């Protein structure tokens, strides 16, 4: 069975085809640099929400990559939330109408479920159950994953998402926005332990996070220095170390609480090297990551989640659609 | 009106105080200040005073967070990531400013003419310790609300 997946919840447009026997057949992401020439003009970050112009060409490209036609597709999965209503509606409208025209089922997929399941696209894939740490610009979640659709939220950020804290701290230190990856690169030149940042919310029980205070701490520290390049690197390192250790402490707690031995890390921040080193060093735990390309938003994870759900469910297809800009994971049920 | 805010709690308290004197009609507050100055903290005090019990997340990535409290719609916008005010049209910005909506807008200057004129302009600034806040009323309704705040 082949499922076409469409992701359009935020700034990225992603399309992919997943085959339940052969695995991922093709995936494409709208990238402002690579497709610059093809689509013409510089695309401002948020105008890239204009998914309408990108989704159909991407579907055509993915089909061309796989030498398939729409007749070879058995179901269409689209991101129905959470995300920006206008952006979601594009993928939902195109996905649903195409499915209707082809007389095949359409599946409304939760974006976070896509991220949670994305490490299952890799070899070896983690077996259920596992704890998932989802860390991106928009989300910071710890989830107990018992199976497809069986998710229990263990903890989340009460203010800034971890990727957002990286981006904003980078900005405070004079880097371009969004500068999370630059901050991480700068940290490599830092001198350890010159500054020590707090580990927010680790001295009390619970699995929630708070990262808003760290950026203020970084700002105050920065203002107290002579603002040299070395100061910048040292603050970047102190900030990153605080974030990474906080995440690791909470992961350990979540594993202890659930009794699971597998940890899955997904989302844009899962690409961070310091975080991977720290988590990989944990004893008695197997840690899984999606490949670099699938750490951020993509169509492959939606096609995959759609395939998992379609395979498992007795599908009753209703020819209508809606999107849910807020859609908590614990409201999902197994297929 | 100027005020000195000692700590995070003082920022939360000011948000709370303002929420309790804000009328149930279209009301727009612009929040200004650097990253980390306390704009989202202020908003947290504001929406919690009106009965919100959960977290108040930063809307930087979502652009807007919506709270429905006692039949009132409170929208917390953050236009930091906006690169062109015209992009607000993509998200159907006009639908947000209806008769009883309260909007707290961070980085409003990036939205320019696509936003309603503010009733209040609140500016938060870093001090060596704590924050300084400046509240400016820009409409008659804003004056009225401002008059109800403790000096």
Tab-separated table of C-alpha atoms in Angstrom:
chain	number	residue	atom	x	y	z
A	1	UNK	CA	0.000	0.000	0.000
A	2	UNK	CA	1.300	3.424	-0.962
A	3	UNK	CA	0.432	6.595	0.922
A	4	UNK	CA	1.050	10.127	-0.299
A	5	UNK	CA	1.787	12.478	2.606
A	6	UNK	CA	1.361	16.268	2.609
A	7	UNK	CA	2.767	18.528	5.335
A	8	UNK	CA	1.872	22.244	5.383
A	9	UNK	CA	1.432	23.192	9.035
A	10	UNK	CA	3.927	26.038	9.217
A	11	UNK	CA	6.705	27.442	7.024
A	12	UNK	CA	7.661	24.279	5.164
A	13	UNK	CA	5.821	22.386	2.464
A	14	UNK	CA	6.697	18.685	2.377
A	15	UNK	CA	5.408	15.849	0.197
A	16	UNK	CA	6.394	12.150	0.256
A	17	UNK	CA	5.278	8.657	-0.752
A	18	UNK	CA	5.595	5.784	1.715
A	19	UNK	CA	5.121	2.165	0.681
A	20	UNK	CA	4.249	-0.254	3.505
A	21	UNK	CA	6.321	-2.976	1.812
A	22	UNK	CA	9.210	-1.060	0.303
A	23	UNK	CA	9.500	1.833	2.779
A	24	UNK	CA	9.946	5.463	1.840
A	25	UNK	CA	9.921	5.837	-1.956
A	26	UNK	CA	10.487	9.592	-2.323
A	27	UNK	CA	10.257	12.824	-0.405
A	28	UNK	CA	10.521	16.488	-1.327
A	29	UNK	CA	10.616	19.629	0.754
A	30	UNK	CA	10.148	23.159	-0.415
A	31	UNK	CA	13.498	24.727	0.312
A	32	UNK	CA	13.896	28.400	-0.421
A	33	UNK	CA	17.438	27.945	-1.658
A	34	UNK	CA	17.179	24.846	-3.816
A	35	UNK	CA	13.939	25.815	-5.496
A	36	UNK	CA	14.705	29.480	-5.732
A	37	UNK	CA	15.259	29.377	-9.482
A	38	UNK	CA	12.365	27.078	-10.253
A	39	UNK	CA	9.751	29.097	-8.403
A	40	UNK	CA	11.252	32.516	-9.010
A	41	UNK	CA	11.964	35.349	-6.633
A	42	UNK	CA	13.089	35.516	-3.053
A	43	UNK	CA	10.439	34.115	-0.756
A	44	UNK	CA	10.082	35.880	2.587
A	45	UNK	CA	10.009	33.468	5.475
A	46	UNK	CA	6.355	33.710	6.269
A	47	UNK	CA	5.067	34.318	2.785
A	48	UNK	CA	6.355	30.796	2.291
A	49	UNK	CA	3.068	29.963	3.956
A	50	UNK	CA	1.743	30.407	0.531
A	51	UNK	CA	1.729	26.629	0.273
A	52	UNK	CA	-0.836	26.757	-2.498
A	53	UNK	CA	1.794	27.450	-5.113
A	54	UNK	CA	4.116	24.716	-3.905
A	55	UNK	CA	2.037	21.701	-2.996
A	56	UNK	CA	0.944	20.586	-6.477
A	57	UNK	CA	4.394	20.963	-8.099
A	58	UNK	CA	5.875	19.011	-5.184
A	59	UNK	CA	3.326	16.213	-5.639
A	60	UNK	CA	4.210	16.046	-9.334
A	61	UNK	CA	7.930	15.921	-8.517
A	62	UNK	CA	7.513	13.165	-5.957
A	63	UNK	CA	5.437	11.088	-8.377
A	64	UNK	CA	8.048	11.659	-11.077
A	65	UNK	CA	10.817	10.568	-8.651
A	66	UNK	CA	9.016	7.288	-8.019
A	67	UNK	CA	7.822	6.781	-11.617
A	68	UNK	CA	4.318	6.433	-10.220
A	69	UNK	CA	1.077	8.087	-11.242
A	70	UNK	CA	-1.794	9.133	-9.009
A	71	UNK	CA	-3.456	5.793	-9.882
A	72	UNK	CA	-0.753	3.966	-7.908
A	73	UNK	CA	-1.580	5.828	-4.691
A	74	UNK	CA	-3.836	4.015	-2.203
A	75	UNK	CA	-4.427	6.767	0.359
A	76	UNK	CA	-3.544	10.390	1.060
A	77	UNK	CA	-2.402	11.644	4.455
A	78	UNK	CA	-2.339	15.353	5.261
A	79	UNK	CA	-1.424	17.353	8.357
A	80	UNK	CA	-4.679	18.540	9.938
A	81	UNK	CA	-3.099	20.198	13.000
A	82	UNK	CA	-1.694	21.585	15.148
A	83	UNK	CA	-0.383	24.588	13.246
A	84	UNK	CA	-1.501	27.729	11.503
A	85	UNK	CA	-5.099	27.498	10.335
A	86	UNK	CA	-4.487	29.041	6.912
A	87	UNK	CA	-1.419	26.914	6.237
A	88	UNK	CA	-3.150	23.722	7.397
A	89	UNK	CA	-6.169	24.406	5.221
A	90	UNK	CA	-4.046	24.322	2.078
A	91	UNK	CA	-2.732	20.807	2.677
A	92	UNK	CA	-6.122	19.642	3.939
A	93	UNK	CA	-8.048	21.030	0.983
A	94	UNK	CA	-5.613	19.680	-1.617
A	95	UNK	CA	-5.211	16.301	0.112
A	96	UNK	CA	-8.907	15.803	0.643
A	97	UNK	CA	-9.975	16.889	-2.842
A	98	UNK	CA	-7.314	14.785	-4.543
A	99	UNK	CA	-8.404	11.747	-2.518
A	100	UNK	CA	-11.996	12.387	-3.446
A	101	UNK	CA	-11.140	12.734	-7.127
A	102	UNK	CA	-9.121	9.492	-7.036
A	103	UNK	CA	-11.758	7.748	-4.931
A	104	UNK	CA	-9.259	6.740	-2.238
A	105	UNK	CA	-9.290	7.445	1.510
A	106	UNK	CA	-7.843	10.614	3.039
A	107	UNK	CA	-6.329	10.630	6.535
A	108	UNK	CA	-6.132	13.669	8.809
A	109	UNK	CA	-2.786	13.384	10.608
A	110	UNK	CA	-1.577	15.129	13.747
A	111	UNK	CA	1.717	16.911	13.035
A	112	UNK	CA	3.232	15.929	16.392
A	113	UNK	CA	2.321	12.296	15.830
A	114	UNK	CA	4.293	12.562	12.597
A	115	UNK	CA	7.361	13.788	14.523
A	116	UNK	CA	6.921	11.159	17.259
A	117	UNK	CA	6.834	8.331	14.747
A	118	UNK	CA	9.544	9.709	12.428
A	119	UNK	CA	12.429	7.646	13.958
A	120	UNK	CA	10.482	4.536	12.864
A	121	UNK	CA	11.453	5.429	9.297
A	122	UNK	CA	15.046	4.491	10.182
A	123	UNK	CA	16.866	1.163	10.537
A	124	UNK	CA	16.918	-0.133	13.182
A	125	UNK	CA	13.552	1.287	14.189
A	126	UNK	CA	12.675	1.487	17.887
A	127	UNK	CA	10.035	-0.919	19.161
A	128	UNK	CA	7.101	0.304	21.242
A	129	UNK	CA	6.892	1.418	23.985
A	130	UNK	CA	9.310	4.325	24.256
A	131	UNK	CA	9.679	7.811	25.671
A	132	UNK	CA	9.794	10.524	23.031
A	133	UNK	CA	11.426	13.917	23.479
A	134	UNK	CA	10.114	16.304	20.845
A	135	UNK	CA	12.207	19.466	20.677
A	136	UNK	CA	11.746	22.128	18.000
A	137	UNK	CA	11.233	25.839	17.476
A	138	UNK	CA	7.567	25.518	18.326
A	139	UNK	CA	7.405	22.564	20.708
A	140	UNK	CA	9.062	20.972	23.726
A	141	UNK	CA	7.312	17.780	24.802
A	142	UNK	CA	8.008	14.543	26.641
A	143	UNK	CA	5.572	11.830	25.609
A	144	UNK	CA	5.005	8.236	26.678
A	145	UNK	CA	4.423	6.371	23.387
A	146	UNK	CA	2.850	2.938	23.876
A	147	UNK	CA	1.794	2.444	20.259
A	148	UNK	CA	0.356	4.287	17.267
A	149	UNK	CA	-2.230	6.682	18.679
A	150	UNK	CA	-1.436	5.814	22.306
A	151	UNK	CA	0.265	8.879	23.665
A	152	UNK	CA	0.466	10.269	27.150
A	153	UNK	CA	1.881	13.748	27.608
A	154	UNK	CA	4.446	13.585	30.409
A	155	UNK	CA	5.668	17.170	30.320
A	156	UNK	CA	5.961	20.273	28.149
A	157	UNK	CA	7.407	23.766	28.151
A	158	UNK	CA	5.328	26.242	30.103
A	159	UNK	CA	6.695	29.198	28.097
A	160	UNK	CA	9.326	29.262	25.308
A	161	UNK	CA	10.017	26.177	23.228
A	162	UNK	CA	13.646	25.027	23.376
A	163	UNK	CA	14.403	25.934	19.742
A	164	UNK	CA	12.877	29.337	20.309
A	165	UNK	CA	15.116	29.850	23.366
A	166	UNK	CA	18.142	29.009	21.168
A	167	UNK	CA	17.025	31.419	18.428
A	168	UNK	CA	16.252	34.269	20.810
A	169	UNK	CA	19.439	33.888	22.838
A	170	UNK	CA	21.411	33.898	19.583
A	171	UNK	CA	19.642	37.150	18.659
A	172	UNK	CA	20.468	38.704	22.050
A	173	UNK	CA	24.119	37.864	21.398
A	174	UNK	CA	23.964	39.692	18.086
A	175	UNK	CA	23.473	36.793	15.681
A	176	UNK	CA	20.938	36.819	12.852
A	177	UNK	CA	17.498	35.403	13.563
A	178	UNK	CA	16.845	32.448	13.642
A	179	UNK	CA	20.327	31.714	14.943
A	180	UNK	CA	19.996	28.525	17.001
A	181	UNK	CA	22.465	26.540	14.840
A	182	UNK	CA	24.942	29.487	14.856
A	183	UNK	CA	24.737	29.647	18.625
A	184	UNK	CA	25.510	25.921	18.808
A	185	UNK	CA	28.506	26.413	16.467
A	186	UNK	CA	29.742	29.366	18.537
A	187	UNK	CA	29.507	27.271	21.702
A	188	UNK	CA	32.234	24.993	20.328
A	189	UNK	CA	34.757	27.825	20.835
A	190	UNK	CA	33.549	28.489	24.379
A	191	UNK	CA	35.503	27.924	27.582
A	192	UNK	CA	33.575	25.555	29.838
A	193	UNK	CA	32.416	26.662	33.288
A	194	UNK	CA	33.367	30.317	32.935
A	195	UNK	CA	29.663	31.065	33.300
A	196	UNK	CA	27.162	28.775	34.935
A	197	UNK	CA	23.500	29.088	33.978
A	198	UNK	CA	20.584	27.724	36.027
A	199	UNK	CA	18.897	24.396	35.116
A	200	UNK	CA	15.269	25.594	35.153
A	201	UNK	CA	12.696	23.464	36.976
A	202	UNK	CA	15.084	20.606	37.729
A	203	UNK	CA	15.145	21.101	41.504
A	204	UNK	CA	11.487	20.174	41.869
A	205	UNK	CA	9.628	17.068	40.761
A	206	UNK	CA	7.756	17.006	37.474
A	207	UNK	CA	8.553	16.859	33.783
A	208	UNK	CA	7.609	20.353	32.614
A	209	UNK	CA	10.196	22.753	31.193
A	210	UNK	CA	10.703	26.509	31.289
A	211	UNK	CA	13.254	28.155	28.996
A	212	UNK	CA	12.134	31.771	29.008
A	213	UNK	CA	14.278	32.660	32.033
A	214	UNK	CA	17.470	31.361	30.399
A	215	UNK	CA	17.384	33.976	27.659
A	216	UNK	CA	17.024	36.725	30.266
A	217	UNK	CA	19.900	35.171	32.204
A	218	UNK	CA	21.970	35.172	28.999
A	219	UNK	CA	21.113	38.828	28.387
A	220	UNK	CA	22.094	39.896	31.901
A	221	UNK	CA	25.338	37.913	31.692
A	222	UNK	CA	26.137	39.450	28.282
A	223	UNK	CA	25.544	42.992	29.572
A	224	UNK	CA	28.005	42.340	32.421
A	225	UNK	CA	30.849	41.407	30.054
A	226	UNK	CA	32.974	43.452	27.665
A	227	UNK	CA	31.092	41.712	24.856
A	228	UNK	CA	34.117	40.256	23.112
A	229	UNK	CA	33.891	37.319	20.726
A	230	UNK	CA	35.186	35.026	23.472
A	231	UNK	CA	32.499	36.302	25.881
A	232	UNK	CA	29.930	35.465	23.237
A	233	UNK	CA	31.286	31.927	22.780
A	234	UNK	CA	31.468	31.355	26.533
A	235	UNK	CA	27.877	32.483	27.059
A	236	UNK	CA	26.718	30.376	24.096
A	237	UNK	CA	28.395	27.333	25.667
A	238	UNK	CA	26.993	28.020	29.140
A	239	UNK	CA	23.496	28.447	27.670
A	240	UNK	CA	23.680	25.299	25.550
A	241	UNK	CA	25.077	23.253	28.436
A	242	UNK	CA	22.228	24.398	30.685
A	243	UNK	CA	19.610	23.495	28.054
A	244	UNK	CA	21.153	20.127	27.231
A	245	UNK	CA	21.546	19.119	30.883
A	246	UNK	CA	18.002	20.203	31.684
A	247	UNK	CA	16.647	18.114	28.805
A	248	UNK	CA	18.780	15.123	29.839
A	249	UNK	CA	17.661	15.335	33.487
A	250	UNK	CA	14.001	15.357	32.427
A	251	UNK	CA	14.519	12.493	29.949
A	252	UNK	CA	16.066	10.383	32.703
A	253	UNK	CA	13.132	11.154	34.973
A	254	UNK	CA	10.635	10.286	32.250
A	255	UNK	CA	12.368	6.958	31.567
A	256	UNK	CA	12.403	6.185	35.274
A	257	UNK	CA	8.745	7.072	35.681
A	258	UNK	CA	7.558	4.993	32.701
A	259	UNK	CA	10.066	2.169	33.104
A	260	UNK	CA	10.841	2.316	29.364
A	261	UNK	CA	14.360	1.568	28.103
A	262	UNK	CA	14.106	3.353	24.755
A	263	UNK	CA	14.277	7.086	24.128
A	264	UNK	CA	13.316	8.649	20.812
A	265	UNK	CA	14.377	12.219	20.090
A	266	UNK	CA	12.787	14.192	17.252
A	267	UNK	CA	12.216	17.774	16.083
A	268	UNK	CA	14.664	20.387	14.780
A	269	UNK	CA	16.708	20.616	18.011
A	270	UNK	CA	17.384	16.858	17.905
A	271	UNK	CA	20.068	17.737	15.339
A	272	UNK	CA	22.064	19.498	18.104
A	273	UNK	CA	25.375	17.667	18.583
A	274	UNK	CA	25.838	18.493	22.270
A	275	UNK	CA	22.344	17.143	22.995
A	276	UNK	CA	23.042	13.913	21.096
A	277	UNK	CA	26.368	13.397	22.890
A	278	UNK	CA	24.748	13.915	26.271
A	279	UNK	CA	21.816	11.582	25.602
A	280	UNK	CA	23.965	8.921	23.944
A	281	UNK	CA	26.077	8.810	27.110
A	282	UNK	CA	23.097	7.741	29.249
A	283	UNK	CA	23.513	4.214	30.559
A	284	UNK	CA	21.003	1.414	30.031
A	285	UNK	CA	19.027	3.375	27.438
A	286	UNK	CA	18.826	2.977	23.669
A	287	UNK	CA	18.470	6.346	21.965
A	288	UNK	CA	16.947	6.766	18.477
A	289	UNK	CA	16.905	9.793	16.177
A	290	UNK	CA	15.405	10.483	12.777
A	291	UNK	CA	17.940	11.221	10.014
A	292	UNK	CA	18.999	14.870	9.820
A	293	UNK	CA	16.580	15.684	6.957
A	294	UNK	CA	13.601	14.465	8.979
A	295	UNK	CA	14.449	16.316	12.207
A	296	UNK	CA	12.531	19.365	10.998
A	297	UNK	CA	9.098	19.396	9.327
A	298	UNK	CA	8.729	17.046	6.368
A	299	UNK	CA	6.196	15.089	4.321
A	300	UNK	CA	7.766	11.662	4.955
A	301	UNK	CA	6.648	11.559	8.582
A	302	UNK	CA	3.078	12.402	7.553
A	303	UNK	CA	3.027	9.749	4.818
A	304	UNK	CA	4.418	7.256	7.360
A	305	UNK	CA	1.930	8.129	10.127
A	306	UNK	CA	-0.847	7.922	7.512
A	307	UNK	CA	0.333	4.479	6.402
A	308	UNK	CA	0.484	3.212	10.012
A	309	UNK	CA	-3.021	4.438	10.686
A	310	UNK	CA	-4.474	3.287	7.385
A	311	UNK	CA	-3.019	-0.185	7.803
A	312	UNK	CA	-4.466	-0.569	11.269
A	313	UNK	CA	-7.898	0.971	10.913
A	314	UNK	CA	-11.215	-0.015	9.503
A	315	UNK	CA	-11.438	3.202	7.625
A	316	UNK	CA	-14.685	5.051	7.329
A	317	UNK	CA	-14.088	7.892	4.991
A	318	UNK	CA	-16.239	10.976	5.249
A	319	UNK	CA	-15.929	13.323	2.268
A	320	UNK	CA	-15.418	16.462	4.329
A	321	UNK	CA	-12.501	17.957	6.177
A	322	UNK	CA	-11.576	20.292	8.956
A	323	UNK	CA	-8.329	21.449	10.531
A	324	UNK	CA	-7.412	21.872	14.184
A	325	UNK	CA	-4.907	24.659	14.852
A	326	UNK	CA	-4.734	23.363	18.486
A	327	UNK	CA	-4.745	19.592	18.693
A	328	UNK	CA	-3.193	18.084	21.848
A	329	UNK	CA	-1.579	14.663	21.365
A	330	UNK	CA	-3.477	13.049	24.237
A	331	UNK	CA	-6.733	13.585	22.354
A	332	UNK	CA	-5.598	11.064	19.740
A	333	UNK	CA	-6.783	7.471	19.831
A	334	UNK	CA	-5.336	4.320	18.277
A	335	UNK	CA	-6.502	3.554	14.725
B	1	UNK	CA	2.537	56.553	33.430
B	2	UNK	CA	5.876	55.185	34.635
B	3	UNK	CA	6.458	52.365	37.034
B	4	UNK	CA	9.375	50.338	38.289
B	5	UNK	CA	8.925	46.578	38.392
B	6	UNK	CA	11.155	44.874	40.915
B	7	UNK	CA	10.928	41.325	39.615
B	8	UNK	CA	8.913	38.839	37.559
B	9	UNK	CA	6.111	38.823	40.118
B	10	UNK	CA	5.701	42.593	39.763
B	11	UNK	CA	5.337	42.182	35.979
B	12	UNK	CA	2.719	39.464	36.512
B	13	UNK	CA	0.878	41.649	39.030
B	14	UNK	CA	0.739	44.580	36.620
B	15	UNK	CA	-0.706	42.307	33.918
B	16	UNK	CA	-3.288	41.085	36.394
B	17	UNK	CA	-4.218	44.582	37.528
B	18	UNK	CA	-4.709	45.775	33.965
B	19	UNK	CA	-6.797	42.716	33.026
B	20	UNK	CA	-9.225	43.445	35.853
B	21	UNK	CA	-9.935	47.001	34.658
B	22	UNK	CA	-10.088	46.224	30.915
B	23	UNK	CA	-13.663	46.544	29.598
B	24	UNK	CA	-15.526	43.782	27.735
B	25	UNK	CA	-15.204	45.393	24.331
B	26	UNK	CA	-12.691	45.660	21.515
B	27	UNK	CA	-9.448	46.593	23.241
B	28	UNK	CA	-5.951	46.533	21.820
B	29	UNK	CA	-2.697	46.665	23.740
B	30	UNK	CA	0.698	46.925	22.100
B	31	UNK	CA	3.585	45.476	24.087
B	32	UNK	CA	7.043	46.795	23.352
B	33	UNK	CA	10.486	45.901	24.661
B	34	UNK	CA	13.542	43.807	23.860
B	35	UNK	CA	13.616	40.013	23.887
B	36	UNK	CA	13.329	38.912	27.501
B	37	UNK	CA	11.923	42.243	28.740
B	38	UNK	CA	8.812	40.508	30.071
B	39	UNK	CA	6.114	40.934	27.397
B	40	UNK	CA	4.949	37.324	27.590
B	41	UNK	CA	5.251	37.375	31.391
B	42	UNK	CA	2.969	40.427	31.454
B	43	UNK	CA	0.494	38.596	29.206
B	44	UNK	CA	0.596	35.580	31.501
B	45	UNK	CA	-0.497	37.753	34.431
B	46	UNK	CA	-3.205	39.256	32.224
B	47	UNK	CA	-4.856	36.043	30.994
B	48	UNK	CA	-4.472	34.253	34.320
B	49	UNK	CA	-6.327	37.113	36.030
B	50	UNK	CA	-9.229	36.472	33.659
B	51	UNK	CA	-9.395	32.830	34.690
B	52	UNK	CA	-6.919	30.980	32.444
B	53	UNK	CA	-5.452	28.017	34.324
B	54	UNK	CA	-2.979	26.443	31.920
B	55	UNK	CA	0.381	27.560	30.578
B	56	UNK	CA	0.874	30.756	28.628
B	57	UNK	CA	3.214	29.795	25.837
B	58	UNK	CA	5.170	32.169	23.732
B	59	UNK	CA	3.357	32.762	20.421
B	60	UNK	CA	6.591	33.451	18.544
B	61	UNK	CA	6.238	30.366	16.347
B	62	UNK	CA	2.466	30.181	16.141
B	63	UNK	CA	2.074	33.999	15.696
B	64	UNK	CA	-1.041	33.961	17.859
B	65	UNK	CA	-2.323	32.111	20.904
B	66	UNK	CA	-6.061	32.274	21.590
B	67	UNK	CA	-7.699	32.179	25.016
B	68	UNK	CA	-11.460	31.979	25.403
B	69	UNK	CA	-12.373	33.086	28.912
B	70	UNK	CA	-15.869	33.920	30.150
B	71	UNK	CA	-17.113	34.445	26.591
B	72	UNK	CA	-14.287	36.834	25.868
B	73	UNK	CA	-11.677	36.213	23.243
B	74	UNK	CA	-8.148	37.141	24.198
B	75	UNK	CA	-5.518	36.979	21.474
B	76	UNK	CA	-1.822	37.066	22.258
B	77	UNK	CA	0.060	37.939	19.090
B	78	UNK	CA	3.792	37.933	18.518
B	79	UNK	CA	4.744	39.353	15.136
B	80	UNK	CA	8.484	38.892	15.690
B	81	UNK	CA	8.865	36.506	12.771
B	82	UNK	CA	6.827	38.613	10.383
B	83	UNK	CA	8.948	39.919	7.538
B	84	UNK	CA	6.199	41.681	5.608
B	85	UNK	CA	3.022	43.189	7.143
B	86	UNK	CA	1.036	41.917	4.132
B	87	UNK	CA	1.576	38.396	5.454
B	88	UNK	CA	-1.035	39.175	8.111
B	89	UNK	CA	-3.623	38.990	5.366
B	90	UNK	CA	-2.638	35.339	4.785
B	91	UNK	CA	-3.698	34.539	8.310
B	92	UNK	CA	-7.009	36.408	8.014
B	93	UNK	CA	-6.026	39.049	10.536
B	94	UNK	CA	-9.295	41.038	10.269
B	95	UNK	CA	-11.273	38.151	11.730
B	96	UNK	CA	-9.468	38.549	15.024
B	97	UNK	CA	-10.519	42.107	15.800
B	98	UNK	CA	-14.220	41.666	16.547
B	99	UNK	CA	-16.451	43.457	19.050
B	100	UNK	CA	-15.299	41.897	22.329
B	101	UNK	CA	-11.776	40.783	21.461
B	102	UNK	CA	-8.854	41.834	23.603
B	103	UNK	CA	-5.565	41.717	21.765
B	104	UNK	CA	-2.113	41.884	23.295
B	105	UNK	CA	0.333	42.382	20.458
B	106	UNK	CA	4.108	41.985	20.694
B	107	UNK	CA	6.270	43.513	17.947
B	108	UNK	CA	3.218	45.353	16.585
B	109	UNK	CA	5.381	47.699	14.515
B	110	UNK	CA	5.940	44.772	12.131
B	111	UNK	CA	2.201	44.655	11.406
B	112	UNK	CA	1.839	48.351	10.569
B	113	UNK	CA	-1.519	49.330	9.043
B	114	UNK	CA	-2.959	45.841	9.194
B	115	UNK	CA	-3.617	46.214	12.933
B	116	UNK	CA	-6.240	48.348	14.710
B	117	UNK	CA	-4.883	51.467	16.470
B	118	UNK	CA	-3.827	50.577	20.030
B	119	UNK	CA	-5.737	51.786	23.091
B	120	UNK	CA	-2.643	51.288	25.228
B	121	UNK	CA	1.047	51.172	24.461
B	122	UNK	CA	3.115	49.403	27.104
B	123	UNK	CA	6.883	49.615	26.962
B	124	UNK	CA	9.056	47.361	29.113
B	125	UNK	CA	12.765	48.155	29.456
B	126	UNK	CA	15.692	46.345	31.079
B	127	UNK	CA	17.191	48.038	34.138
B	128	UNK	CA	20.289	46.867	35.978
B	129	UNK	CA	17.807	45.124	38.247
B	130	UNK	CA	14.129	44.653	37.383
B	131	UNK	CA	12.257	46.487	34.633
B	132	UNK	CA	10.913	49.928	33.955
B	133	UNK	CA	7.457	50.089	32.451
B	134	UNK	CA	5.863	52.989	30.614
B	135	UNK	CA	2.136	52.892	29.898
B	136	UNK	CA	0.723	55.306	27.375
B	137	UNK	CA	-2.991	55.748	26.619
B	138	UNK	CA	-3.702	56.498	22.955
B	139	UNK	CA	-7.527	56.575	22.895
B	140	UNK	CA	-10.264	57.866	25.217
B	141	UNK	CA	-10.988	54.268	26.228
B	142	UNK	CA	-7.308	53.761	26.926
B	143	UNK	CA	-7.282	56.885	29.134
B	144	UNK	CA	-10.240	55.574	31.073
B	145	UNK	CA	-8.575	52.201	31.690
B	146	UNK	CA	-5.263	53.797	32.578
B	147	UNK	CA	-7.026	56.040	35.100
B	148	UNK	CA	-8.198	52.964	36.990
B	149	UNK	CA	-4.664	51.653	37.534
B	150	UNK	CA	-2.802	52.332	40.768
B	151	UNK	CA	-0.257	55.025	40.218
